CSV table of C-alpha atoms and ligand atoms in Angstrom, one decimal:
chain,number,residue,atom,x,y,z
K,1110,MET,CA,-118.0,24.1,-63.2
K,1111,ALA,CA,-115.0,21.8,-63.9
K,1112,SER,CA,-116.1,18.2,-63.8
K,1113,ASP,CA,-114.7,16.4,-60.8
K,1114,LYS,CA,-114.9,13.1,-62.7
K,1115,LYS,CA,-111.4,11.5,-62.7
K,1116,MET,CA,-110.0,11.1,-66.2
K,1117,LYS,CA,-109.3,7.5,-67.1
K,1118,ILE,CA,-106.5,6.7,-69.6
K,1119,GLY,CA,-105.4,3.4,-71.2
K,1120,ILE,CA,-101.8,2.7,-72.2
K,1121,LEU,CA,-100.6,0.1,-74.7
K,1122,THR,CA,-97.3,-0.8,-76.3
K,1123,ALA,CA,-97.4,-2.2,-79.8
K,1124,GLY,CA,-95.0,-3.4,-82.5
K,1125,GLY,CA,-91.4,-4.5,-82.0
K,1126,ASP,CA,-90.2,-4.1,-78.4
K,1127,CYS,CA,-87.3,-2.0,-77.4
K,1128,PRO,CA,-85.5,-0.6,-74.4
K,1129,GLY,CA,-87.3,2.4,-72.9
K,1130,LEU,CA,-90.9,1.2,-73.2
K,1131,ASN,CA,-91.2,0.8,-69.5
K,1132,ALA,CA,-89.6,4.2,-68.9
K,1133,ALA,CA,-92.3,5.6,-71.2
K,1134,ILE,CA,-95.1,3.7,-69.5
K,1135,ARG,CA,-93.8,5.0,-66.2
K,1136,GLY,CA,-93.5,8.6,-67.5
K,1137,VAL,CA,-97.1,8.7,-68.7
K,1138,GLY,CA,-98.6,6.8,-65.8
K,1139,LYS,CA,-96.8,8.5,-62.9
K,1140,THR,CA,-97.4,12.0,-64.4
K,1141,ALA,CA,-101.1,11.2,-65.1
K,1142,ALA,CA,-101.7,9.9,-61.6
K,1143,LEU,CA,-99.6,12.2,-59.5
K,1144,LYS,CA,-99.9,15.5,-61.4
K,1145,TYR,CA,-103.4,15.2,-63.0
K,1146,GLY,CA,-105.1,12.7,-60.7
K,1147,MET,CA,-106.0,10.4,-63.5
K,1148,GLU,CA,-106.7,6.6,-63.3
K,1149,VAL,CA,-104.3,4.6,-65.4
K,1150,TYR,CA,-105.0,1.3,-67.1
K,1151,GLY,CA,-102.5,-0.9,-68.9
K,1152,PHE,CA,-103.7,-3.0,-71.9
K,1153,SER,CA,-101.8,-6.2,-72.7
K,1154,SER,CA,-100.2,-7.1,-76.0
K,1155,GLY,CA,-100.7,-4.0,-78.0
K,1156,TYR,CA,-104.0,-3.4,-79.8
K,1157,LEU,CA,-105.0,-7.0,-79.1
K,1158,GLY,CA,-105.6,-6.1,-75.5
K,1159,LEU,CA,-108.0,-3.4,-76.6
K,1160,VAL,CA,-109.8,-5.8,-78.9
K,1161,ASN,CA,-110.1,-8.5,-76.2
K,1162,ASN,CA,-110.6,-6.1,-73.3
K,1163,GLU,CA,-107.5,-7.4,-71.5
K,1164,TYR,CA,-106.3,-4.8,-69.1
K,1165,LYS,CA,-105.3,-4.0,-65.5
K,1166,GLN,CA,-105.3,-0.8,-63.5
K,1167,LEU,CA,-101.7,0.4,-63.1
K,1168,THR,CA,-101.1,1.6,-59.5
K,1169,LEU,CA,-98.1,3.7,-58.4
K,1170,ARG,CA,-96.6,0.5,-57.1
K,1171,ASP,CA,-96.9,-1.1,-60.6
K,1172,LEU,CA,-95.2,1.9,-62.1
K,1173,SER,CA,-92.2,2.1,-59.7
K,1174,GLY,CA,-88.9,0.3,-60.3
K,1175,ILE,CA,-89.5,-0.1,-64.1
K,1176,LEU,CA,-87.5,2.8,-65.5
K,1177,THR,CA,-84.4,0.6,-66.1
K,1178,VAL,CA,-86.2,-2.6,-67.0
K,1179,GLY,CA,-86.0,-3.7,-70.7
K,1180,GLY,CA,-89.0,-4.9,-72.7
K,1181,THR,CA,-92.5,-3.9,-71.8
K,1182,ILE,CA,-94.5,-4.9,-68.6
K,1183,LEU,CA,-97.6,-4.8,-70.8
K,1184,GLY,CA,-96.4,-7.1,-73.5
K,1185,THR,CA,-96.7,-6.2,-77.2
K,1186,SER,CA,-98.0,-7.6,-80.5
K,1187,ARG,CA,-98.1,-6.6,-84.1
K,1188,GLU,CA,-101.9,-6.8,-84.2
K,1189,LYS,CA,-103.4,-4.4,-86.8
K,1190,PRO,CA,-107.2,-4.2,-86.0
K,1191,PHE,CA,-108.0,-2.4,-89.3
K,1192,LYS,CA,-106.1,-4.9,-91.4
K,1193,HIS,CA,-108.3,-7.7,-92.7
K,1194,LYS,CA,-108.7,-9.7,-95.8
K,1195,GLU,CA,-112.4,-9.9,-96.2
K,1196,TYR,CA,-114.8,-9.8,-93.3
K,1197,ASP,CA,-116.8,-12.9,-92.6
K,1198,LYS,CA,-120.2,-11.5,-91.7
K,1199,TYR,CA,-120.1,-13.6,-88.5
K,1200,VAL,CA,-116.9,-11.9,-87.3
K,1201,ARG,CA,-117.4,-8.6,-85.5
K,1202,LYS,CA,-115.1,-5.9,-86.8
K,1203,LYS,CA,-112.2,-5.5,-84.4
K,1204,PRO,CA,-112.5,-1.6,-84.4
K,1205,ASP,CA,-116.1,-1.9,-83.2
K,1206,GLN,CA,-115.0,-4.2,-80.4
K,1207,ILE,CA,-112.3,-1.6,-79.4
K,1208,LYS,CA,-114.9,1.2,-79.4
K,1209,GLU,CA,-117.3,-0.9,-77.2
K,1210,ASN,CA,-114.5,-1.8,-74.7
K,1211,TYR,CA,-113.3,1.9,-74.7
K,1212,ASP,CA,-116.8,3.1,-73.9
K,1213,LYS,CA,-117.5,0.3,-71.4
K,1214,LEU,CA,-114.5,1.1,-69.3
K,1215,GLY,CA,-115.3,4.9,-69.7
K,1216,LEU,CA,-111.8,5.7,-71.0
K,1217,ASP,CA,-111.0,9.3,-72.0
K,1218,CYS,CA,-108.0,8.5,-74.0
K,1219,VAL,CA,-105.7,5.6,-75.1
K,1220,VAL,CA,-101.9,6.2,-75.2
K,1221,CYS,CA,-100.5,4.2,-78.1
K,1222,ILE,CA,-96.7,3.7,-77.8
K,1223,GLY,CA,-95.2,2.2,-81.0
K,1224,GLY,CA,-93.7,2.7,-84.4
K,1225,ASN,CA,-95.1,3.6,-87.8
K,1226,GLY,CA,-97.8,1.0,-87.9
K,1227,THR,CA,-98.9,1.8,-84.4
K,1228,MET,CA,-99.3,5.5,-85.3
K,1229,LYS,CA,-101.3,4.6,-88.4
K,1230,THR,CA,-103.7,2.5,-86.3
K,1231,ALA,CA,-103.9,5.2,-83.7
K,1232,MET,CA,-104.9,7.8,-86.3
K,1233,LYS,CA,-107.7,5.4,-87.6
K,1234,LEU,CA,-109.0,4.9,-84.0
K,1235,GLN,CA,-109.1,8.7,-83.6
K,1236,GLU,CA,-111.2,8.9,-86.7
K,1237,GLN,CA,-113.5,6.3,-85.1
K,1238,GLY,CA,-114.1,8.7,-82.2
K,1239,ILE,CA,-111.6,7.1,-79.8
K,1240,ASN,CA,-109.3,9.7,-78.2
K,1241,VAL,CA,-105.6,8.7,-78.7
K,1242,VAL,CA,-102.2,10.1,-78.1
K,1243,GLY,CA,-99.2,8.5,-79.9
K,1244,VAL,CA,-95.7,8.1,-78.4
K,1245,PRO,CA,-93.0,7.2,-81.0
K,1246,LYS,CA,-90.7,4.3,-80.2
K,1247,THR,CA,-88.5,2.0,-82.2
K,1248,ILE,CA,-84.8,1.0,-82.5
K,1249,ASP,CA,-85.1,1.9,-86.2
K,1250,ASN,CA,-85.6,5.7,-85.6
K,1251,ASP,CA,-87.7,5.7,-88.8
K,1252,VAL,CA,-90.8,7.4,-87.4
K,1253,TRP,CA,-91.5,10.5,-89.4
K,1254,GLY,CA,-92.0,13.8,-87.4
K,1255,THR,CA,-89.6,13.1,-84.5
K,1256,ASP,CA,-85.8,13.6,-84.6
K,1257,MET,CA,-85.3,10.6,-82.4
K,1258,THR,CA,-87.2,7.6,-81.0
K,1259,PHE,CA,-86.3,6.0,-77.8
K,1260,GLY,CA,-84.9,2.5,-78.3
K,1261,PHE,CA,-82.6,3.9,-81.0
K,1262,ASP,CA,-79.8,5.1,-78.7
K,1263,SER,CA,-79.8,1.8,-76.8
K,1264,ALA,CA,-79.6,-0.2,-80.0
K,1265,VAL,CA,-76.7,2.0,-81.3
K,1266,ASN,CA,-74.8,1.2,-78.1
K,1267,ILE,CA,-75.5,-2.5,-78.4
K,1268,ALA,CA,-74.5,-2.7,-82.1
K,1269,THR,CA,-71.5,-0.5,-81.6
K,1270,GLU,CA,-70.2,-2.7,-78.8
K,1271,ALA,CA,-70.8,-5.8,-81.0
K,1272,ILE,CA,-68.8,-4.2,-83.9
K,1273,ASP,CA,-66.0,-3.3,-81.5
K,1274,ARG,CA,-65.8,-7.0,-80.6
K,1275,ILE,CA,-65.8,-8.0,-84.2
K,1276,HIS,CA,-62.7,-5.8,-84.8
K,1277,THR,CA,-60.6,-8.0,-82.5
K,1278,THR,CA,-61.5,-11.3,-84.1
K,1279,ALA,CA,-61.2,-9.8,-87.6
K,1280,ASN,CA,-57.7,-8.6,-86.8
K,1281,SER,CA,-56.6,-11.9,-85.3
K,1282,HIS,CA,-57.7,-13.9,-88.3
K,1283,LYS,CA,-57.1,-11.2,-91.0
K,1284,ARG,CA,-60.7,-11.7,-92.2
K,1285,ILE,CA,-63.4,-9.6,-93.7
K,1286,MET,CA,-66.2,-9.5,-91.2
K,1287,VAL,CA,-69.7,-8.5,-92.2
K,1288,VAL,CA,-72.1,-7.3,-89.4
K,1289,GLU,CA,-75.8,-7.2,-90.2
K,1290,VAL,CA,-77.7,-4.5,-88.2
K,1291,MET,CA,-81.5,-4.2,-87.8
K,1292,GLY,CA,-83.4,-1.1,-89.0
K,1293,HIS,CA,-86.2,-2.6,-91.1
K,1294,ASP,CA,-86.3,-0.5,-94.4
K,1295,THR,CA,-84.0,2.3,-93.3
K,1296,GLY,CA,-80.3,2.7,-92.5
K,1297,TRP,CA,-80.3,4.9,-89.4
K,1298,LEU,CA,-79.2,2.2,-87.0
K,1299,THR,CA,-76.6,0.9,-89.4
K,1300,LEU,CA,-75.2,4.3,-90.2
K,1301,TYR,CA,-74.8,5.4,-86.6
K,1302,SER,CA,-73.4,2.2,-85.3
K,1303,GLY,CA,-71.3,1.8,-88.4
K,1304,VAL,CA,-69.6,5.2,-87.8
K,1305,ALA,CA,-69.4,4.7,-84.1
K,1306,GLY,CA,-67.9,1.2,-84.6
K,1307,GLY,CA,-65.4,2.4,-87.2
K,1308,GLY,CA,-66.9,0.4,-90.0
K,1309,ASP,CA,-64.8,0.5,-93.2
K,1310,VAL,CA,-67.8,-0.1,-95.3
K,1311,ILE,CA,-71.4,0.9,-94.4
K,1312,LEU,CA,-74.3,-0.3,-96.6
K,1313,ILE,CA,-77.7,1.2,-96.1
K,1314,PRO,CA,-81.0,0.9,-98.2
K,1315,GLU,CA,-81.0,4.6,-99.0
K,1316,ILE,CA,-77.7,4.3,-100.9
K,1317,PRO,CA,-77.8,1.5,-103.5
K,1318,TYR,CA,-74.4,-0.2,-103.5
K,1319,ASP,CA,-72.3,-1.4,-106.5
K,1320,ARG,CA,-70.7,-4.8,-105.9
K,1321,THR,CA,-67.6,-4.0,-108.0
K,1322,ILE,CA,-66.9,-0.9,-105.9
K,1323,LEU,CA,-67.2,-3.1,-102.8
K,1324,ARG,CA,-64.6,-5.5,-104.2
K,1325,ASP,CA,-62.2,-2.8,-105.4
K,1326,TYR,CA,-62.3,-1.0,-102.0
K,1327,ILE,CA,-61.6,-4.1,-100.0
K,1328,LEU,CA,-58.8,-5.3,-102.3
K,1329,LYS,CA,-57.3,-1.7,-102.2
K,1330,ARG,CA,-57.2,-1.9,-98.4
K,1331,TYR,CA,-55.6,-5.3,-98.6
K,1332,ASP,CA,-52.9,-4.1,-101.0
K,1333,GLU,CA,-52.3,-1.2,-98.6
K,1334,GLY,CA,-51.5,-3.7,-95.9
K,1335,LYS,CA,-54.9,-3.7,-94.2
K,1336,PRO,CA,-55.8,-7.3,-94.5
K,1337,TYR,CA,-59.0,-7.1,-92.6
K,1338,SER,CA,-62.1,-4.9,-93.1
K,1339,ILE,CA,-65.3,-4.4,-91.2
K,1340,VAL,CA,-68.5,-4.2,-93.3
K,1341,VAL,CA,-71.6,-3.0,-91.6
K,1342,VAL,CA,-74.8,-3.8,-93.5
K,1343,ALA,CA,-78.4,-2.8,-92.9
K,1344,GLU,CA,-80.8,-5.7,-93.0
K,1345,GLY,CA,-83.0,-3.8,-95.5
K,1346,ILE,CA,-80.5,-3.4,-98.3
K,1347,TYR,CA,-81.2,-4.8,-101.8
K,1348,VAL,CA,-80.5,-8.5,-102.1
K,1349,PRO,CA,-81.1,-9.9,-105.6
K,1350,PRO,CA,-83.3,-13.0,-106.1
K,1351,ARG,CA,-81.3,-16.2,-106.7
K,1352,LYS,CA,-80.7,-17.1,-110.3
K,1353,ASP,CA,-82.4,-20.5,-109.8
K,1354,GLY,CA,-85.4,-18.7,-108.5
K,1355,ALA,CA,-85.1,-20.5,-105.1
K,1356,LYS,CA,-86.0,-18.4,-102.1
K,1357,ARG,CA,-82.8,-16.6,-101.0
K,1358,ASN,CA,-81.9,-16.7,-97.4
K,1359,LYS,CA,-83.4,-13.3,-96.4
K,1360,SER,CA,-80.2,-12.2,-94.6
K,1361,ALA,CA,-78.4,-9.3,-96.2
K,1362,GLY,CA,-75.4,-10.1,-94.1
K,1363,ASN,CA,-75.0,-13.6,-95.5
K,1364,TYR,CA,-75.4,-12.4,-99.1
K,1365,ILE,CA,-72.8,-9.6,-98.8
K,1366,ALA,CA,-70.4,-12.0,-97.1
K,1367,GLU,CA,-70.9,-14.5,-99.9
K,1368,ILE,CA,-70.2,-12.0,-102.7
K,1369,ILE,CA,-67.2,-10.4,-101.0
K,1370,GLU,CA,-65.5,-13.8,-100.5
K,1371,LYS,CA,-66.4,-14.8,-104.1
K,1372,ASP,CA,-65.2,-11.5,-105.6
K,1373,THR,CA,-62.0,-10.9,-103.5
K,1374,GLY,CA,-61.0,-14.4,-102.6
K,1375,LEU,CA,-60.5,-13.2,-99.0
K,1376,GLU,CA,-61.9,-15.2,-96.1
K,1377,THR,CA,-65.2,-13.5,-95.1
K,1378,ARG,CA,-67.6,-14.3,-92.2
K,1379,PRO,CA,-71.1,-12.8,-91.4
K,1380,THR,CA,-72.5,-12.0,-88.0
K,1381,ILE,CA,-76.3,-11.2,-87.8
K,1382,LEU,CA,-76.9,-9.1,-84.6
K,1383,GLY,CA,-80.6,-9.7,-84.7
K,1384,TYR,CA,-82.7,-9.4,-81.5
K,1385,ILE,CA,-79.9,-8.6,-79.1
K,1386,GLN,CA,-80.3,-5.0,-80.5
K,1387,ARG,CA,-83.8,-4.8,-78.9
K,1388,GLY,CA,-82.9,-6.4,-75.5
K,1389,GLY,CA,-81.8,-5.2,-72.1
K,1390,SER,CA,-81.9,-2.1,-70.1
K,1391,PRO,CA,-82.4,1.3,-71.8
K,1392,SER,CA,-79.4,3.7,-72.2
K,1393,PRO,CA,-79.6,6.8,-70.0
K,1394,ALA,CA,-80.4,8.9,-73.1
K,1395,ASP,CA,-83.4,6.6,-73.9
K,1396,ARG,CA,-84.6,6.7,-70.3
K,1397,ILE,CA,-84.5,10.5,-70.4
K,1398,LEU,CA,-86.3,10.7,-73.8
K,1399,ALA,CA,-88.9,8.1,-72.9
K,1400,SER,CA,-89.6,9.9,-69.6
K,1401,GLU,CA,-89.9,13.3,-71.3
K,1402,LEU,CA,-92.2,12.0,-73.9
K,1403,GLY,CA,-94.3,10.2,-71.3
K,1404,ALA,CA,-94.7,13.2,-69.0
K,1405,TYR,CA,-95.6,15.4,-72.0
K,1406,THR,CA,-98.2,12.9,-73.2
K,1407,ALA,CA,-100.0,13.2,-69.8
K,1408,GLN,CA,-100.0,17.0,-70.2
K,1409,MET,CA,-101.4,16.7,-73.7
K,1410,ILE,CA,-104.2,14.5,-72.4
K,1411,SER,CA,-105.0,17.0,-69.5
K,1412,GLU,CA,-105.3,19.7,-72.2
K,1413,GLY,CA,-107.5,17.6,-74.4
K,1414,ARG,CA,-104.9,17.5,-77.2
K,1415,PHE,CA,-105.9,14.2,-78.8
K,1416,GLY,CA,-105.1,12.8,-82.3
K,1417,GLU,CA,-101.5,13.9,-81.9
K,1418,MET,CA,-98.1,12.3,-81.4
K,1419,ALA,CA,-95.6,13.5,-78.9
K,1420,ALA,CA,-92.2,14.1,-80.6
K,1421,GLN,CA,-88.7,15.5,-80.2
K,1422,LYS,CA,-87.8,18.4,-82.5
K,1423,ASN,CA,-84.5,20.3,-82.2
K,1424,GLY,CA,-84.1,19.1,-78.7
K,1425,LYS,CA,-87.6,20.2,-77.7
K,1426,ILE,CA,-90.6,18.0,-76.8
K,1427,ILE,CA,-93.6,19.0,-79.0
K,1428,SER,CA,-96.6,17.3,-80.5
K,1429,ILE,CA,-97.7,16.9,-84.1
K,1430,PRO,CA,-101.0,15.7,-85.7
K,1431,LEU,CA,-101.1,11.9,-86.3
K,1432,LYS,CA,-102.4,12.7,-89.8
K,1433,LYS,CA,-99.0,14.2,-90.6
K,1434,VAL,CA,-97.2,11.1,-89.4
K,1435,ALA,CA,-99.3,8.1,-90.4
K,1436,GLY,CA,-97.9,6.1,-93.3
K,1437,LYS,CA,-94.7,8.2,-93.6
K,1438,LEU,CA,-91.3,6.6,-93.3
K,1439,LYS,CA,-88.3,8.7,-92.1
K,1440,THR,CA,-85.4,7.5,-94.3
K,1441,VAL,CA,-81.8,8.6,-94.2
K,1442,PRO,CA,-81.3,11.6,-96.5
K,1443,ALA,CA,-78.5,11.0,-98.9
K,1444,ASP,CA,-77.1,14.5,-98.1
K,1445,LEU,CA,-77.0,13.9,-94.3
K,1446,PRO,CA,-73.8,15.6,-93.1
K,1447,LEU,CA,-72.8,12.5,-91.2
K,1448,ILE,CA,-72.5,10.6,-94.5
K,1449,ASN,CA,-70.1,13.1,-96.0
K,1450,GLN,CA,-68.1,13.3,-92.8
K,1451,ALA,CA,-67.8,9.5,-92.8
K,1452,ARG,CA,-66.8,9.6,-96.5
K,1453,SER,CA,-64.0,12.1,-95.6
K,1454,LEU,CA,-62.7,9.4,-93.3
K,1455,ASP,CA,-62.5,7.1,-96.3
K,1456,THR,CA,-65.6,5.1,-95.3
K,1457,CYS,CA,-67.0,3.3,-98.3
K,1458,PHE,CA,-70.8,3.4,-98.9
K,1459,GLY,CA,-70.6,1.1,-101.9
K,1460,VAL,CA,-70.8,3.9,-104.4
K,1461,ARG,CA,-68.2,5.8,-106.3
K,1462,LEU,CA,-67.4,9.1,-104.6
J,62,LIG,O1,-89.0,-2.5,-85.9
J,62,LIG,C1,-88.0,-3.0,-85.1
J,62,LIG,C2,-87.5,-4.3,-85.7
J,62,LIG,O2,-86.6,-4.8,-84.8
J,62,LIG,C3,-86.9,-4.1,-87.1
J,62,LIG,O3,-85.6,-3.5,-87.0
J,62,LIG,C4,-86.9,-5.5,-87.6
J,62,LIG,O4,-86.7,-5.6,-89.0
J,62,LIG,C5,-88.2,-6.0,-87.1
J,62,LIG,O5,-88.5,-5.2,-85.9
J,62,LIG,C6,-88.3,-7.4,-86.8
J,62,LIG,O6,-89.7,-7.7,-86.6
J,62,LIG,P1,-90.1,-9.0,-85.6
J,62,LIG,O7,-89.8,-8.6,-84.2
J,62,LIG,O8,-91.6,-9.1,-85.9
J,62,LIG,O9,-89.3,-10.2,-86.1
């Protein structure tokens, strides 16, 4: 006889925040409660909430009106419960505390919404006997196994709008404007916003740039009567250490602006977009993707499909084992068609054609 015990699920959001997190929480929570009759609990501040047993039951009232709200109503952190230097024998292992809290509350599953690091921790919790389902999110779109993560489309919109604005001031001053875009160690966000924003130069970590090619390209544009250029730079590109060994300002945008002005003699200014790329209300596309992934996650739980991550593949929502995702980074393939298409529009990637 089917057990009439209500399933209890926990939800947490971990890692960098992004637009769409609340849409995902709503997607999981409403589907779980309304379609599957589950009890839903929200843990605060990512995995820290699980370690410290900080949670509250999420009612349908809590879950309504949050689809369009940026950030995460649960809060987030970059807590990594399995990461520790050496354990003092007096300090209880955080994973043990999580298991104890999970059992005490009588949870059947924890939904872990996050990026690469979150998926890695989720896999380790599953190995500890804690049922988890992963939901991929990040503005970086660098989670292996899913074509797209929510947060990415919103960030592309934000960065593109910023680049559009930079065009007008570059034109007014006839300056070279460098725009630094987030993306951690990959170039997805820079590539998409760079193409959408009509960047003349796009530098991403996956395509190592040559400084002299950058110089020649910008001077060629200048000689052709195009005195201003827009240079879109991923924060994760290579920045050489300073000759004097002093710690270089980490910003890639500042470094590229510095060398362009030095090499070309043209007035150059950097703009670091930073955290505005993670703020505000999610785009419609992100609201849809987050809702789809959320609803599908509740279905996975109802079917007992734990240790997996919900994902989008070729326009379909599917799930893949966390073991296949954990520790893998989805980088921009050098032969991505978009790169060749941009090149045919004379976009410079810092390398000889
Ligand atoms: O992963 C999202 C992201 O915004 C990256 O693009 C960026 O490098 C990183 O988070 C910044 O981390 P933090 O929010 O800890 O400063």
